[in-house]
Amino acid sequence: LSERVDGRFQPARGFTWDSPVTWLGVQRDGTLWAIAQGVGLVRGREGVISAVSVPELVLRQGSLVVDPADRVWVTGVGGLVRFAGPTTTRWTVADGLRSNEPKVIVVGPDGSAWFGSADSGGLSRFDGQRFSHWTTDDGLTHPSVFSLGLDAKGLVWVGSARGVDRFDGVTFRNWSRREGYPSAESNGPGFWRDEDGTLWFSTAEGLAHYEPTRDGPLERAPPVSLRRRTWARAGESRTGAPEIRAGRAVPRPRRRACRDARARAAGRPG
């Protein structure tokens, strides 16, 4: 862990462990929270940093976030923990969690916590009273969630083993290689919302940058212009399926019309 002093970086005062730090969060009063590998959860202010005992959690792949209400949320193997002033609360599958190994978490402006599980637990939301869950049965592209983020409109972006999904509370929409996403897999937990509203994602094969203003909706199919029709020759089987022209169904001609067309082509009356 490092801090910047007088324009230069130096080892953070009070951080005495030689351990990589994977998550950071800062409360309004300047209290620093961090997850350090091999150490667990640590907390400090003004150069005094100490470990925080959370015996119920293993933070090998945990995450941490400070929400708009200045509460600290921590995920890990063993459930979900929230620090709100002097009160510490823990939730597990017994309380409604889909998995006891939530991986990533993000908290919206309304205080709702969204989190995902890499062990195929899918996407979950906690509104302070109850848990809601979404899986592939609800439209989520893949149940293993590696990254989460919220855009400027409050939509949830879910990075998984199949690209990235956007969730509006009802419908999931997926971006994959076909839409320009650089990898088939998101490499969590990399998500960042820039000041200009664009989004950044880390993937297994590089960095992705998404500009919402340049993306069009997929809800409506592109217009189709039918320039040539080819009917089946006599003797070939016909499925009877209609063709599409200018947005409306065009039925195949009746056999009488086909005979008339062949007769005119041969110079005979129909």
Short mmCIF file of C-alpha atoms in Angstrom, two decimals:
data_model
loop_
_atom_site.label_atom_id
_atom_site.label_comp_id
_atom_site.label_asym_id
_atom_site.label_seq_id
_atom_site.Cartn_x
_atom_site.Cartn_y
_atom_site.Cartn_z
CA LEU A 1 0.00 0.00 0.00
CA SER A 2 1.35 3.43 -0.97
CA GLU A 3 0.39 7.04 -0.35
CA ARG A 4 1.26 10.21 -2.25
CA VAL A 5 3.05 12.89 -0.26
CA ASP A 6 4.42 16.13 -1.78
CA GLY A 7 3.97 14.77 -5.29
CA ARG A 8 5.79 11.50 -4.62
CA PHE A 9 4.60 8.01 -3.74
CA GLN A 10 5.93 6.29 -0.66
CA PRO A 11 4.95 3.31 1.52
CA ALA A 12 1.79 4.11 3.45
CA ARG A 13 2.41 5.07 7.05
CA GLY A 14 1.23 2.43 9.46
CA PHE A 15 0.83 -0.31 6.87
CA THR A 16 3.33 -2.82 8.17
CA TRP A 17 2.44 -5.85 6.08
CA ASP A 18 4.26 -6.87 2.92
CA SER A 19 1.03 -7.90 1.24
CA PRO A 20 -0.74 -6.96 -2.00
CA VAL A 21 -3.85 -4.82 -1.52
CA THR A 22 -6.79 -5.78 -3.71
CA TRP A 23 -9.54 -3.38 -2.58
CA LEU A 24 -9.67 0.13 -1.14
CA GLY A 25 -12.43 2.33 0.23
CA VAL A 26 -12.45 5.67 2.06
CA GLN A 27 -15.17 7.04 4.35
CA ARG A 28 -16.08 10.70 4.65
CA ASP A 29 -13.90 11.26 7.72
CA GLY A 30 -10.88 9.89 5.87
CA THR A 31 -10.93 6.41 7.40
CA LEU A 32 -9.27 3.99 4.99
CA TRP A 33 -10.51 0.44 4.54
CA ALA A 34 -8.60 -2.18 2.57
CA ILE A 35 -8.39 -5.88 1.85
CA ALA A 36 -4.82 -7.18 1.95
CA GLN A 37 -3.98 -10.68 0.79
CA GLY A 38 -2.89 -12.89 3.64
CA VAL A 39 -3.99 -10.29 6.19
CA GLY A 40 -7.69 -9.73 5.54
CA LEU A 41 -9.57 -6.55 6.31
CA VAL A 42 -7.64 -3.54 7.63
CA ARG A 43 -8.74 -0.08 8.71
CA GLY A 44 -6.78 3.08 9.47
CA ARG A 45 -6.61 6.82 9.68
CA GLU A 46 -3.76 9.33 9.95
CA GLY A 47 -1.05 6.70 9.76
CA VAL A 48 -2.55 4.27 12.28
CA ILE A 49 -3.67 1.10 10.50
CA SER A 50 -4.83 -2.10 12.16
CA ALA A 51 -6.42 -5.39 11.17
CA VAL A 52 -10.18 -5.80 11.61
CA SER A 53 -11.29 -9.20 12.82
CA VAL A 54 -14.01 -10.76 10.69
CA PRO A 55 -13.79 -14.41 11.73
CA GLU A 56 -16.80 -15.41 9.67
CA LEU A 57 -15.25 -14.33 6.37
CA VAL A 58 -12.35 -15.58 4.29
CA LEU A 59 -11.30 -12.64 2.11
CA ARG A 60 -9.23 -14.57 -0.41
CA GLN A 61 -11.49 -13.32 -3.21
CA GLY A 62 -13.49 -10.74 -1.31
CA SER A 63 -14.43 -7.21 -2.28
CA LEU A 64 -15.15 -3.94 -0.48
CA VAL A 65 -17.18 -0.80 -1.13
CA VAL A 66 -18.20 2.32 0.82
CA ASP A 67 -21.80 3.25 0.00
CA PRO A 68 -23.42 6.73 -0.23
CA ALA A 69 -24.54 6.40 3.42
CA ASP A 70 -20.89 5.91 4.49
CA ARG A 71 -21.44 2.26 5.34
CA VAL A 72 -18.76 -0.33 4.49
CA TRP A 73 -19.76 -3.54 2.70
CA VAL A 74 -17.44 -6.53 2.49
CA THR A 75 -17.93 -9.81 0.62
CA GLY A 76 -15.99 -13.03 0.95
CA VAL A 77 -16.23 -16.74 1.47
CA GLY A 78 -18.76 -16.88 4.28
CA GLY A 79 -21.29 -14.31 3.18
CA LEU A 80 -21.87 -10.56 3.19
CA VAL A 81 -20.87 -8.17 6.02
CA ARG A 82 -21.84 -4.51 6.54
CA PHE A 83 -20.22 -2.07 8.95
CA ALA A 84 -22.56 0.77 9.88
CA GLY A 85 -21.02 2.81 12.67
CA PRO A 86 -20.65 0.53 15.69
CA THR A 87 -23.01 -2.10 14.22
CA THR A 88 -21.74 -5.05 12.21
CA THR A 89 -24.26 -7.23 10.35
CA ARG A 90 -23.63 -10.46 8.46
CA TRP A 91 -25.87 -12.26 5.96
CA THR A 92 -25.56 -15.83 4.66
CA VAL A 93 -27.70 -18.24 2.65
CA ALA A 94 -29.74 -18.72 5.80
CA ASP A 95 -30.80 -15.06 5.47
CA GLY A 96 -31.60 -15.22 1.76
CA LEU A 97 -28.24 -15.10 -0.01
CA ARG A 98 -28.10 -17.32 -3.09
CA SER A 99 -24.46 -18.21 -2.38
CA ASN A 100 -22.16 -17.95 0.63
CA GLU A 101 -19.41 -16.76 -1.71
CA PRO A 102 -20.48 -13.39 -3.14
CA LYS A 103 -17.57 -11.99 -5.10
CA VAL A 104 -18.18 -8.40 -6.23
CA ILE A 105 -20.49 -5.71 -4.92
CA VAL A 106 -21.72 -2.26 -5.90
CA VAL A 107 -24.19 -0.05 -4.02
CA GLY A 108 -26.58 2.29 -5.80
CA PRO A 109 -27.68 5.79 -4.81
CA ASP A 110 -30.81 4.34 -3.18
CA GLY A 111 -28.70 2.17 -0.87
CA SER A 112 -29.51 -1.10 -2.62
CA ALA A 113 -26.57 -3.48 -2.79
CA TRP A 114 -25.97 -5.45 -5.97
CA PHE A 115 -23.56 -8.35 -5.88
CA GLY A 116 -22.55 -11.32 -7.97
CA SER A 117 -21.00 -14.70 -7.37
CA ALA A 118 -18.29 -16.36 -9.43
CA ASP A 119 -19.51 -19.80 -8.35
CA SER A 120 -22.53 -19.62 -10.70
CA GLY A 121 -24.70 -17.87 -8.13
CA GLY A 122 -25.79 -15.23 -10.63
CA LEU A 123 -26.82 -11.65 -9.81
CA SER A 124 -28.42 -10.57 -6.52
CA ARG A 125 -29.84 -7.41 -4.99
CA PHE A 126 -30.44 -6.52 -1.34
CA ASP A 127 -32.76 -3.58 -0.70
CA GLY A 128 -32.21 -3.56 3.05
CA GLN A 129 -35.12 -5.89 3.71
CA ARG A 130 -34.99 -8.79 1.32
CA PHE A 131 -32.86 -10.41 -1.38
CA SER A 132 -33.77 -10.76 -5.06
CA HIS A 133 -31.92 -13.02 -7.47
CA TRP A 134 -31.50 -13.36 -11.24
CA THR A 135 -29.96 -16.29 -13.14
CA THR A 136 -29.86 -17.54 -16.71
CA ASP A 137 -33.53 -18.48 -16.33
CA ASP A 138 -34.24 -14.74 -16.03
CA GLY A 139 -32.09 -13.72 -19.01
CA LEU A 140 -28.62 -13.39 -17.46
CA THR A 141 -26.17 -14.61 -20.10
CA HIS A 142 -23.91 -16.54 -17.70
CA PRO A 143 -24.28 -17.26 -13.96
CA SER A 144 -20.60 -16.68 -13.07
CA VAL A 145 -20.27 -12.96 -12.30
CA PHE A 146 -16.81 -11.37 -12.17
CA SER A 147 -17.50 -7.62 -12.24
CA LEU A 148 -20.32 -5.19 -11.47
CA GLY A 149 -20.90 -1.50 -12.04
CA LEU A 150 -23.57 1.17 -12.36
CA ASP A 151 -23.74 3.68 -15.20
CA ALA A 152 -24.99 7.27 -15.04
CA LYS A 153 -28.59 6.11 -15.51
CA GLY A 154 -28.37 3.60 -12.69
CA LEU A 155 -28.34 0.59 -15.01
CA VAL A 156 -26.38 -2.42 -13.76
CA TRP A 157 -23.50 -3.81 -15.84
CA VAL A 158 -22.63 -7.44 -15.17
CA GLY A 159 -19.31 -8.85 -16.40
CA SER A 160 -19.35 -12.62 -16.68
CA ALA A 161 -17.80 -15.57 -18.45
CA ARG A 162 -19.82 -14.55 -21.54
CA GLY A 163 -19.01 -10.91 -22.13
CA VAL A 164 -20.96 -8.21 -20.30
CA ASP A 165 -24.70 -7.77 -19.66
CA ARG A 166 -26.65 -4.58 -18.99
CA PHE A 167 -29.66 -4.92 -16.71
CA ASP A 168 -32.44 -2.33 -16.45
CA GLY A 169 -34.32 -4.16 -13.71
CA VAL A 170 -36.38 -6.17 -16.19
CA THR A 171 -34.33 -7.10 -19.25
CA PHE A 172 -30.75 -8.20 -19.82
CA ARG A 173 -28.84 -7.17 -22.94
CA ASN A 174 -25.50 -8.79 -23.74
CA TRP A 175 -22.37 -7.48 -25.45
CA SER A 176 -19.92 -10.07 -26.80
CA ARG A 177 -17.33 -10.27 -29.58
CA ARG A 178 -20.12 -9.80 -32.10
CA GLU A 179 -20.83 -6.33 -30.69
CA GLY A 180 -17.15 -5.42 -30.42
CA TYR A 181 -16.36 -6.61 -26.89
CA PRO A 182 -12.69 -7.65 -27.05
CA SER A 183 -13.07 -10.96 -25.24
CA ALA A 184 -15.55 -13.70 -24.58
CA GLU A 185 -14.85 -13.29 -20.86
CA SER A 186 -14.80 -10.31 -18.51
CA ASN A 187 -11.79 -10.25 -16.23
CA GLY A 188 -13.19 -9.04 -12.93
CA PRO A 189 -13.47 -6.89 -11.12
CA GLY A 190 -12.46 -4.20 -13.61
CA PHE A 191 -15.24 -1.64 -14.15
CA TRP A 192 -14.97 2.14 -14.18
CA ARG A 193 -17.49 4.88 -14.99
CA ASP A 194 -15.68 7.90 -16.34
CA GLU A 195 -16.68 11.51 -15.73
CA ASP A 196 -17.94 11.81 -19.31
CA GLY A 197 -20.35 8.90 -18.82
CA THR A 198 -18.35 6.37 -20.80
CA LEU A 199 -17.54 2.99 -19.29
CA TRP A 200 -14.33 0.98 -19.04
CA PHE A 201 -14.16 -2.80 -18.66
CA SER A 202 -11.23 -5.11 -18.11
CA THR A 203 -11.47 -8.35 -20.07
CA ALA A 204 -9.39 -11.50 -20.46
CA GLU A 205 -7.96 -10.03 -23.67
CA GLY A 206 -7.56 -6.34 -22.99
CA LEU A 207 -9.40 -3.16 -22.12
CA ALA A 208 -12.85 -2.22 -23.45
CA HIS A 209 -14.22 1.33 -23.70
CA TYR A 210 -17.95 1.84 -24.19
CA GLU A 211 -19.56 5.09 -25.35
CA PRO A 212 -23.33 4.99 -24.70
CA THR A 213 -24.10 7.86 -27.08
CA ARG A 214 -22.68 5.91 -30.02
CA ASP A 215 -24.63 2.73 -29.41
CA GLY A 216 -28.03 2.16 -30.96
CA PRO A 217 -30.91 0.10 -29.62
CA LEU A 218 -31.32 -3.53 -30.61
CA GLU A 219 -35.02 -3.67 -29.85
CA ARG A 220 -36.02 -3.04 -33.50
CA ALA A 221 -34.77 -5.05 -36.46
CA PRO A 222 -33.11 -3.10 -39.29
CA PRO A 223 -35.30 -2.30 -42.33
CA VAL A 224 -35.34 -4.95 -45.07
CA SER A 225 -35.62 -4.14 -48.76
CA LEU A 226 -36.61 -7.09 -51.00
CA ARG A 227 -35.11 -6.60 -54.47
CA ARG A 228 -35.52 -10.03 -56.01
CA ARG A 229 -37.78 -12.99 -55.43
CA THR A 230 -37.01 -16.51 -56.59
CA TRP A 231 -39.84 -19.03 -56.49
CA ALA A 232 -39.36 -22.79 -56.34
CA ARG A 233 -39.37 -24.62 -59.63
CA ALA A 234 -42.14 -27.03 -60.55
CA GLY A 235 -41.71 -30.32 -58.76
CA GLU A 236 -39.70 -28.93 -55.84
CA SER A 237 -41.20 -29.05 -52.36
CA ARG A 238 -42.56 -25.85 -50.89
CA THR A 239 -42.69 -25.24 -47.16
CA GLY A 240 -45.43 -22.68 -47.48
CA ALA A 241 -43.54 -20.32 -45.15
CA PRO A 242 -44.23 -16.64 -45.95
CA GLU A 243 -41.55 -14.27 -47.16
CA ILE A 244 -40.97 -10.88 -45.56
CA ARG A 245 -41.06 -7.65 -47.56
CA ALA A 246 -41.09 -4.10 -46.20
CA GLY A 247 -42.09 -5.28 -42.76
CA ARG A 248 -45.14 -7.39 -43.82
CA ALA A 249 -45.66 -11.02 -44.77
CA VAL A 250 -45.90 -11.81 -48.50
CA PRO A 251 -47.60 -15.20 -49.11
CA ARG A 252 -46.39 -17.40 -51.91
CA PRO A 253 -48.51 -17.32 -55.12
CA ARG A 254 -51.15 -19.95 -55.63
CA ARG A 255 -50.53 -22.82 -58.02
CA ARG A 256 -52.88 -21.25 -60.58
CA ALA A 257 -50.74 -18.11 -60.59
CA CYS A 258 -47.60 -20.21 -61.06
CA ARG A 259 -49.14 -22.06 -64.03
CA ASP A 260 -50.22 -18.75 -65.58
CA ALA A 261 -46.69 -17.36 -65.20
CA ARG A 262 -45.12 -20.42 -66.84
CA ALA A 263 -47.66 -20.33 -69.67
CA ARG A 264 -46.97 -16.64 -70.39
CA ALA A 265 -43.25 -17.34 -70.40
CA ALA A 266 -43.82 -20.08 -73.04
CA GLY A 267 -46.06 -17.83 -75.14
CA ARG A 268 -49.26 -19.80 -74.40
CA PRO A 269 -52.50 -18.45 -72.91
CA GLY A 270 -52.99 -19.23 -69.21
#
